[in-house]
PDB file of C-alpha atoms in Angstrom:
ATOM      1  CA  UNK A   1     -18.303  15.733 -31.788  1.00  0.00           C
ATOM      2  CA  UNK A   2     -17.708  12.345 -29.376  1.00  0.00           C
ATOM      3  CA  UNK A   3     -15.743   9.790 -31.423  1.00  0.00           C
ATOM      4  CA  UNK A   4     -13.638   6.959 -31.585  1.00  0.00           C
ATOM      5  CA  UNK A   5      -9.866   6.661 -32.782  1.00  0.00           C
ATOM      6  CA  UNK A   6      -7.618   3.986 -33.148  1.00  0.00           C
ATOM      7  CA  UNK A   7      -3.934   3.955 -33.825  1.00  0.00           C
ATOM      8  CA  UNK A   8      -1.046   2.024 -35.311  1.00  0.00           C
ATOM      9  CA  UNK A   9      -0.837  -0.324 -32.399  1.00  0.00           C
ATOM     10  CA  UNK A  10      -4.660  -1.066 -32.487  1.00  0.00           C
ATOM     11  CA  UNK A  11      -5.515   0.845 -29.462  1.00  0.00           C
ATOM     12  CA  UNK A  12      -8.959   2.430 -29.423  1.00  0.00           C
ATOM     13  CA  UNK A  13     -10.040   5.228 -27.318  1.00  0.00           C
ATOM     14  CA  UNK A  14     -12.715   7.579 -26.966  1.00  0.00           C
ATOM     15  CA  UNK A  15     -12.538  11.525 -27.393  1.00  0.00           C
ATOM     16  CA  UNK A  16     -15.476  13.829 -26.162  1.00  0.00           C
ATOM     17  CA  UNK A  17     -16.522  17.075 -27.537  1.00  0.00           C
ATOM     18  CA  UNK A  18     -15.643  19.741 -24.831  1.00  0.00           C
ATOM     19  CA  UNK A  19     -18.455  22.112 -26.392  1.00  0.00           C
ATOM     20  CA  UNK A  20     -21.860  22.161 -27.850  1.00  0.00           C
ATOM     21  CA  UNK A  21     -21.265  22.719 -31.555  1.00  0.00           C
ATOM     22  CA  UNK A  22     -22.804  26.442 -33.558  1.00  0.00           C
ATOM     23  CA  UNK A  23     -26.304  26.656 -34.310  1.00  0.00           C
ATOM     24  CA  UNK A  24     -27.653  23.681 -35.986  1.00  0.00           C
ATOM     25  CA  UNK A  25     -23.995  22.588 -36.890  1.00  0.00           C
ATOM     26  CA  UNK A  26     -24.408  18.522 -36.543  1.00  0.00           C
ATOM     27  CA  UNK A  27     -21.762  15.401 -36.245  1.00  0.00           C
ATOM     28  CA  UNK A  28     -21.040  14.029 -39.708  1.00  0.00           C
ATOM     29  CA  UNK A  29     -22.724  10.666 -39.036  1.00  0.00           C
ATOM     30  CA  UNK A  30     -26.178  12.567 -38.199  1.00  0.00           C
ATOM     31  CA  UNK A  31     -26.018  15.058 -41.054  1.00  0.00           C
ATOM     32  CA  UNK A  32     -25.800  11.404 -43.278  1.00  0.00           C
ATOM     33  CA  UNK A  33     -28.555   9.951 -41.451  1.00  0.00           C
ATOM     34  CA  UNK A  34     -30.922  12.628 -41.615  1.00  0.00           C
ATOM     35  CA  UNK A  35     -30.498  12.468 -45.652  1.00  0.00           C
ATOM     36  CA  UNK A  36     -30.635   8.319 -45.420  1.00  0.00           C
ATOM     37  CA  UNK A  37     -34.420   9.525 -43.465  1.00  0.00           C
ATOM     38  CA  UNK A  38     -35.164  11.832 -46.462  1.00  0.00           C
ATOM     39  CA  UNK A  39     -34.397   9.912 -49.241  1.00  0.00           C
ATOM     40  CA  UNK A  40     -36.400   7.089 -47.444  1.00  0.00           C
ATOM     41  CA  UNK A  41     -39.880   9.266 -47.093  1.00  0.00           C
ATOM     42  CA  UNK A  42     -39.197  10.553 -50.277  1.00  0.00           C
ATOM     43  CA  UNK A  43     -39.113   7.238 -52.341  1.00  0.00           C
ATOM     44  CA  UNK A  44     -41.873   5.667 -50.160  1.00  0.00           C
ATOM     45  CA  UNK A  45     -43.712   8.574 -50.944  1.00  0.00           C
ATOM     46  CA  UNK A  46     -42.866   7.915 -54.614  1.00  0.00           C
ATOM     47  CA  UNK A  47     -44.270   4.283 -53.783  1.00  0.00           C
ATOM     48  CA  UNK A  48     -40.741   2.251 -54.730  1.00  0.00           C
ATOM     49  CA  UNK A  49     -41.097   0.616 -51.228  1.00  0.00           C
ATOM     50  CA  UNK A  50     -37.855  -1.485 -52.339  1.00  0.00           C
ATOM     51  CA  UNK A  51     -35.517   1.292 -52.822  1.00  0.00           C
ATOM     52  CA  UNK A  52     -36.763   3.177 -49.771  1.00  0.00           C
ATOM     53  CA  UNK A  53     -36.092  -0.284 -47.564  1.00  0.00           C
ATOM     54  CA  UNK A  54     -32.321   0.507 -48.343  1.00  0.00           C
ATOM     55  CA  UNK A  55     -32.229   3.713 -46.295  1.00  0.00           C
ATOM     56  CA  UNK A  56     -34.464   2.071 -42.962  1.00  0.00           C
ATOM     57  CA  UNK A  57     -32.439   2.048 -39.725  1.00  0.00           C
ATOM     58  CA  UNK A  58     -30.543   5.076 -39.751  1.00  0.00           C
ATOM     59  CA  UNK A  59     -33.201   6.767 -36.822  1.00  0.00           C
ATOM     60  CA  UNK A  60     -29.419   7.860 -34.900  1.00  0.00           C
ATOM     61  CA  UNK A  61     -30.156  10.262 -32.516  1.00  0.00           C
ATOM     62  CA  UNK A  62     -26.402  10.763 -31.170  1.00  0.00           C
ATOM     63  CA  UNK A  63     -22.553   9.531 -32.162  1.00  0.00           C
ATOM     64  CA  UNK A  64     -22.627   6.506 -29.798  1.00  0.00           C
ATOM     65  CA  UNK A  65     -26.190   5.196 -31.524  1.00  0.00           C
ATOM     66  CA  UNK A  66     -24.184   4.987 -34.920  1.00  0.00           C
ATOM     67  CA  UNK A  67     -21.472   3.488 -32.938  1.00  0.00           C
ATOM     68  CA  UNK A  68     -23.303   0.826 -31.892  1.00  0.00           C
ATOM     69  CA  UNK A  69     -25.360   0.277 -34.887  1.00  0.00           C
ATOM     70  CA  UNK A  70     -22.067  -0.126 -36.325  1.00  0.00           C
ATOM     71  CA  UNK A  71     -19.051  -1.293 -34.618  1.00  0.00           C
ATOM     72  CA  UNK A  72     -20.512  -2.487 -31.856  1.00  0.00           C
ATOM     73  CA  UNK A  73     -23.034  -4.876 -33.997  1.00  0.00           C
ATOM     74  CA  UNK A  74     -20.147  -5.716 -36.278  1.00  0.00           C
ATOM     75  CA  UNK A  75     -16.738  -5.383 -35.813  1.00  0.00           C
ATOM     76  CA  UNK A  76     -14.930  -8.405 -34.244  1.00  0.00           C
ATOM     77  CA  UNK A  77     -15.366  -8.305 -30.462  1.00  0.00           C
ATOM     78  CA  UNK A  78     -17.521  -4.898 -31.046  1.00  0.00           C
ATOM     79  CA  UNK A  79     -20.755  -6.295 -28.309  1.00  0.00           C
ATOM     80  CA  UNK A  80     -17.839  -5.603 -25.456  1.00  0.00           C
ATOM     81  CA  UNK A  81     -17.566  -2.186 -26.423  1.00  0.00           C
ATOM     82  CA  UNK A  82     -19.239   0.907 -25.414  1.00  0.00           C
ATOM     83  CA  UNK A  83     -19.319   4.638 -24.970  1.00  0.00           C
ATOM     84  CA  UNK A  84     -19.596   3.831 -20.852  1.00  0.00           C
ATOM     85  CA  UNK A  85     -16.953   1.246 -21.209  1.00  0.00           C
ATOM     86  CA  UNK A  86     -14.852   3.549 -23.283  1.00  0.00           C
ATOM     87  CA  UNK A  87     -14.883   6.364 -21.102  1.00  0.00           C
ATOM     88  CA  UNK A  88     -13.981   4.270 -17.610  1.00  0.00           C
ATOM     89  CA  UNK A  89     -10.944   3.321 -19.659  1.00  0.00           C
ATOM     90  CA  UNK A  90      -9.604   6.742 -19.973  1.00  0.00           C
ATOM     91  CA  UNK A  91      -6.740   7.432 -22.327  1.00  0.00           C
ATOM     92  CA  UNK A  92      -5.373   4.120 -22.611  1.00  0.00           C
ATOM     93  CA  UNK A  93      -8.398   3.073 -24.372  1.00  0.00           C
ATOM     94  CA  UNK A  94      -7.558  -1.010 -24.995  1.00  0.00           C
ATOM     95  CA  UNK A  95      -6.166  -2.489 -28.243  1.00  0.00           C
ATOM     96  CA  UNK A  96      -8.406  -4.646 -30.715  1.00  0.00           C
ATOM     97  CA  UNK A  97     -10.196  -6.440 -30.879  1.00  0.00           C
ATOM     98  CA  UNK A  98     -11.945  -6.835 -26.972  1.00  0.00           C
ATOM     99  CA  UNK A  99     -11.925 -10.060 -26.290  1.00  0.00           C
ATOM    100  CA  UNK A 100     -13.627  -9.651 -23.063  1.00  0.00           C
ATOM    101  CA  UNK A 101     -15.167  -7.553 -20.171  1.00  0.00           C
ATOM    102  CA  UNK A 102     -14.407  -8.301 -16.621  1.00  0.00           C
ATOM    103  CA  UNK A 103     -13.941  -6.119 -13.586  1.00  0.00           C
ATOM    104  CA  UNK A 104     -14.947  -2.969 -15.090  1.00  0.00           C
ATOM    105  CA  UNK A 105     -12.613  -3.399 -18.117  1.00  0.00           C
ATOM    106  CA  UNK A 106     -12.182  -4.119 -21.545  1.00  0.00           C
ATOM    107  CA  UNK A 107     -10.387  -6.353 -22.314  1.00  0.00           C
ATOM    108  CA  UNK A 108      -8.229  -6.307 -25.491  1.00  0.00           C
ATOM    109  CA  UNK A 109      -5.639  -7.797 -27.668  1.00  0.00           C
ATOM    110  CA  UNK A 110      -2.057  -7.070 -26.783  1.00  0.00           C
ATOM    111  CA  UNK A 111      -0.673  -9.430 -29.638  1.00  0.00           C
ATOM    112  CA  UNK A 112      -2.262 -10.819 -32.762  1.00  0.00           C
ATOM    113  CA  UNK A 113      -1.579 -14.257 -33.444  1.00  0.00           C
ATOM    114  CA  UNK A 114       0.089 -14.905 -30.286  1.00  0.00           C
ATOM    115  CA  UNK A 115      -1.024 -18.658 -31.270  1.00  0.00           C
ATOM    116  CA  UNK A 116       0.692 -19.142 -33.799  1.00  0.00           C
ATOM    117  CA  UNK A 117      -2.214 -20.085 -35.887  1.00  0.00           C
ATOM    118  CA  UNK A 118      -3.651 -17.775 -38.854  1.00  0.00           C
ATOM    119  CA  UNK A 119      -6.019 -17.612 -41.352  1.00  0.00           C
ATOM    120  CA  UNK A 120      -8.591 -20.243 -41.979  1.00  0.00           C
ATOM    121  CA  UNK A 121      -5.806 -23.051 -42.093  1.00  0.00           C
ATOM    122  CA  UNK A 122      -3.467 -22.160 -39.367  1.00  0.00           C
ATOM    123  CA  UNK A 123      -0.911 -21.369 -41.719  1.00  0.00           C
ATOM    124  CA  UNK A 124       0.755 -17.778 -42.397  1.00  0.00           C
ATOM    125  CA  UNK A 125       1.281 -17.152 -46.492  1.00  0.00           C
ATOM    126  CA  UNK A 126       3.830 -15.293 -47.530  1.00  0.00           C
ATOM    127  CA  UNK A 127       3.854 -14.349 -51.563  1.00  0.00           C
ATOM    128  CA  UNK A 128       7.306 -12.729 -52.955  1.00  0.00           C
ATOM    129  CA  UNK A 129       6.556 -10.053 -54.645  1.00  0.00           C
ATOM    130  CA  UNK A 130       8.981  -7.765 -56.557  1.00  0.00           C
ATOM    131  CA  UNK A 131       9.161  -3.669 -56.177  1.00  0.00           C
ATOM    132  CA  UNK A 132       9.449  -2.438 -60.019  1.00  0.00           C
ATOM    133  CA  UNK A 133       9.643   1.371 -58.231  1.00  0.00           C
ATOM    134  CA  UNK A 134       9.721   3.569 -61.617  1.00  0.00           C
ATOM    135  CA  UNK A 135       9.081   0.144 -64.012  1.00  0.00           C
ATOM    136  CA  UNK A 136       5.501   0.389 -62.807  1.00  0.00           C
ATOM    137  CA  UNK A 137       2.913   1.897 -65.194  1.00  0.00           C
ATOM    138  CA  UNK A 138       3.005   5.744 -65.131  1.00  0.00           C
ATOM    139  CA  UNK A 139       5.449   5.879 -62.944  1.00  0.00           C
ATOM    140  CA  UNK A 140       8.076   6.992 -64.877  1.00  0.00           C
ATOM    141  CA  UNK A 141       5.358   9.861 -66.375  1.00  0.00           C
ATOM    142  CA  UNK A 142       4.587  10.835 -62.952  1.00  0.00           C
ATOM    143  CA  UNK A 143       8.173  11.579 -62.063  1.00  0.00           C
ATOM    144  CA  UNK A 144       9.000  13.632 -64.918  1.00  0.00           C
ATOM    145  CA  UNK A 145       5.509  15.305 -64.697  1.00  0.00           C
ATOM    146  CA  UNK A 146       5.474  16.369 -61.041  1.00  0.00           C
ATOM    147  CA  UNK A 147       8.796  17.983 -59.400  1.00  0.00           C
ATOM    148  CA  UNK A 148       7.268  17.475 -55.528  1.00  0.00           C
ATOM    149  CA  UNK A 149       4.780  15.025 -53.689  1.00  0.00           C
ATOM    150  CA  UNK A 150       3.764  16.180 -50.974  1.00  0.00           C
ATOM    151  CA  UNK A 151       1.594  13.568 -48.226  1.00  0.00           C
ATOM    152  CA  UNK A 152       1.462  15.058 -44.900  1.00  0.00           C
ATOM    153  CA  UNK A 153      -0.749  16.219 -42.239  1.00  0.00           C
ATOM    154  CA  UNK A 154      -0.637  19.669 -40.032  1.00  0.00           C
ATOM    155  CA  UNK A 155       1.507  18.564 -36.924  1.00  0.00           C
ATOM    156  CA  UNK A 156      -1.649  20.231 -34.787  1.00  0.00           C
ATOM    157  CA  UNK A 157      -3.775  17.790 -36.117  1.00  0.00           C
ATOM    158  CA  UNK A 158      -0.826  14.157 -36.345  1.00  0.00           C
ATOM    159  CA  UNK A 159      -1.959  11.731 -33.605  1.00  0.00           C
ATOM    160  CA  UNK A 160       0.823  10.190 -32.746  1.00  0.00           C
ATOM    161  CA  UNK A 161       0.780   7.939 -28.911  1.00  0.00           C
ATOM    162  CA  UNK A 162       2.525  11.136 -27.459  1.00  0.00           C
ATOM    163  CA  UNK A 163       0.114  12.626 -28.020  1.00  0.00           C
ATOM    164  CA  UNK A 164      -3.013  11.007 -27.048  1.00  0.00           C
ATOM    165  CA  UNK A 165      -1.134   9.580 -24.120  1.00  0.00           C
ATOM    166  CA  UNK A 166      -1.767  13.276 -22.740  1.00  0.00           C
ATOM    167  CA  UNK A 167      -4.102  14.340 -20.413  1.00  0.00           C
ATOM    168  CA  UNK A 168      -7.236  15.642 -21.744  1.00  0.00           C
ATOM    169  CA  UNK A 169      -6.888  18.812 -20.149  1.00  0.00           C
ATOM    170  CA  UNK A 170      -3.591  19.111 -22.190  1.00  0.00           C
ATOM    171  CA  UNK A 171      -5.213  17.904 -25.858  1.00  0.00           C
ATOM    172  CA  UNK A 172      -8.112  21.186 -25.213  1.00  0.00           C
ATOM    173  CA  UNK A 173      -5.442  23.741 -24.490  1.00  0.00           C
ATOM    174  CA  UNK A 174      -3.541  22.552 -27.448  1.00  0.00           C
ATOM    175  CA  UNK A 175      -6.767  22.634 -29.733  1.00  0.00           C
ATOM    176  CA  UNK A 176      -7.580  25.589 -28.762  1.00  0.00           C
ATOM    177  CA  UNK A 177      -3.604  27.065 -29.721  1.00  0.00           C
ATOM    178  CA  UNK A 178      -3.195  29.222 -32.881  1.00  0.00           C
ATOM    179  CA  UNK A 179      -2.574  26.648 -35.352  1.00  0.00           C
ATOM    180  CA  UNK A 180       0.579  25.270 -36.886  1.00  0.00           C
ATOM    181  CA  UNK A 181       1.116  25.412 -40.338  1.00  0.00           C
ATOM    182  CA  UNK A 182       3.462  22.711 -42.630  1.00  0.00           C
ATOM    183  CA  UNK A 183       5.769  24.815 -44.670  1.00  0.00           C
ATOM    184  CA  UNK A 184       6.920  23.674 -48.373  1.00  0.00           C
ATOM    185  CA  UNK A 185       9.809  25.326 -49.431  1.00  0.00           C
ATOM    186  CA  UNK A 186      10.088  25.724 -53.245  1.00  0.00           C
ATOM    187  CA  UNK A 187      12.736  28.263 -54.041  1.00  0.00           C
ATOM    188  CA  UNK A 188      13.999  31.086 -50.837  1.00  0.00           C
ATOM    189  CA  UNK A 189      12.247  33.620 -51.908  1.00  0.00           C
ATOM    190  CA  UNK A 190       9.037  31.339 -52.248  1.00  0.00           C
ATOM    191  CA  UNK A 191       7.230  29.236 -49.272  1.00  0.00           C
ATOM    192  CA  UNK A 192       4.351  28.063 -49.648  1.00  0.00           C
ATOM    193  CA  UNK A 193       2.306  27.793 -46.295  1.00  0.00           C
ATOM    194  CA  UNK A 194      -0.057  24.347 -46.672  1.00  0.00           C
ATOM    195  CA  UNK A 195      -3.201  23.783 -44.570  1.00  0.00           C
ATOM    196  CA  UNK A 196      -4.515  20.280 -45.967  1.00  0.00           C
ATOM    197  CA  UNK A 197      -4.749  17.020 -44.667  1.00  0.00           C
ATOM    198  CA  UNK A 198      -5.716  15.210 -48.340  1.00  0.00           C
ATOM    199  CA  UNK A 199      -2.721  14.278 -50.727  1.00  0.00           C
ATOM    200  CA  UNK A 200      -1.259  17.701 -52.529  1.00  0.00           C
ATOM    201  CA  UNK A 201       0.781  17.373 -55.452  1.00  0.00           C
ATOM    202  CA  UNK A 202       2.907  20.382 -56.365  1.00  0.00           C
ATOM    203  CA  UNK A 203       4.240  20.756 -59.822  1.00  0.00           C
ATOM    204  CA  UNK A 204       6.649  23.785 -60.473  1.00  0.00           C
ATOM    205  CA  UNK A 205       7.794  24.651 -63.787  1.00  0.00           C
ATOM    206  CA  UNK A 206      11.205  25.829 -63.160  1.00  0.00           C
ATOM    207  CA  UNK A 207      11.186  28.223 -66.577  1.00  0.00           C
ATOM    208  CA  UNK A 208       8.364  29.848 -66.446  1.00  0.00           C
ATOM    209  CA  UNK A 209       8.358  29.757 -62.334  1.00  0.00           C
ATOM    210  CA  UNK A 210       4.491  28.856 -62.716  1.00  0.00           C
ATOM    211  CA  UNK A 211       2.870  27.095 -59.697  1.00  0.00           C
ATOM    212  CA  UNK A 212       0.076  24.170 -60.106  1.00  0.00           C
ATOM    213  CA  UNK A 213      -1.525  22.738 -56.795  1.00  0.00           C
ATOM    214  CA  UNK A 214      -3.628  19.937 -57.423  1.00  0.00           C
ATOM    215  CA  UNK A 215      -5.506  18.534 -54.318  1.00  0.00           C
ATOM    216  CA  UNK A 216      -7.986  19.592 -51.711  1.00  0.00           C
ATOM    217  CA  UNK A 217      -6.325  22.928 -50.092  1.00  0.00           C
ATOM    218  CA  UNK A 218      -8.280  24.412 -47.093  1.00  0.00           C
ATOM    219  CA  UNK A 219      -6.184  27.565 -47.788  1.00  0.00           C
ATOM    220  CA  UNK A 220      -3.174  28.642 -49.624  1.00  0.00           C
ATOM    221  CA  UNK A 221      -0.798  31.699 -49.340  1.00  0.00           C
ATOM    222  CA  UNK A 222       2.403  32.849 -50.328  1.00  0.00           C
ATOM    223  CA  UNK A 223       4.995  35.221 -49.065  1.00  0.00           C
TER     224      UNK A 223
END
């Protein structure tokens, strides 16, 4: 599917599917709008005109019409963004928010608050705040409950500006790699090969050498 990213430095660029997607396979935006144009019909049909009024609009045809019934309708400096404008950027994409578009660019936001001025006032806040680490509620629980927290991401699939600083050419030949696994060791004669990108918490009972994975797992095996 065609989307947008951004990254930790605000930078937002565009990625393009290099192939048609299986069958009647659909982006994830579409597959929503298609049910926000069947629950409409259905409750008009069902005559509660006010409850179908909440699903209007969503008529997307592609991933750049929900991009700019979103983003580009409401994110700050979103109207001098588009797929076309994207694209002539390249890989360097700009960093938000645009501020502008002039000579065939976007342009962004290298610094926030260069001004010096913020919030409504012109004033930064700053509020002290104390870390109680295991005081917290349930913290201590959680520690002696769960042995290892795990909160990572398959280094295929980590974004980091290496990374989509690449050529595109580079980011399809790496896609289309066998995949890289993140390994959890839990004892040597135990690993635990991980493919998730949702927070897994693994909880081993040392006695009884039982295993408990709680999280969303696309697969798990064990060797």
């Amino acid at each position: 599917m065609n989307l947008t990213s951004m990254n930790g430095e605000r930078r937002m660029r565009l990625t393009e599917r290099y192939m048609d997607p299986p069958g009647s396979a659909r982006p994830d935006c579409l597959i929503v709008a298609g049910l926000a144009q069947a629950l409409e019909k259905s409750w008009r049909g069902a005559g509660k005109n006010d409850i179908a009024d909440k699903f209007k609009g969503y008529d997307w045809k592609t991933e750049e019409d929900a991009f700019m019934d979103g983003y580009n309708k409401h994110a700050e400096g979103g109207s001098f963004v588009t797929y076309e404008r994207l694209r002539a950027m390249g890989t360097n994409g700009f960093q938000e928010p645009a501020v502008d578009f002039k000579d065939g660019k976007i342009i962004g936001t290298k610094r926030l608050y260069a001004d010096g001025k913020f919030g409504k006032d012109g004033k930064a806040k700053f509020m002290a705040t104390q870390w109680r680490g295991l005081e917290a509620p349930g913290k201590q629980q959680e520690k002696e409950k769960f042995l290892y927290l795990v909160n990572n991401y398959e280094p295929r699939d980590r974004y980091d500006d290496d990374q989509q600083r690449t050529h595109r050419e580079n980011r399809v030949a790496s896609m289309a790699a066998p995949r890289v696994r993140s390994s959890c060791s839990i004892k040597p004669e135990m690993v635990f090969l991980i493919r998730s990108q949702t927070l897994a918490i693994i909880r081993c009972a040392i006695f009884s050498y039982s295993l408990e994975l709680s999280g969303l797992f696309g697969s798990v095996t064990s060797r």
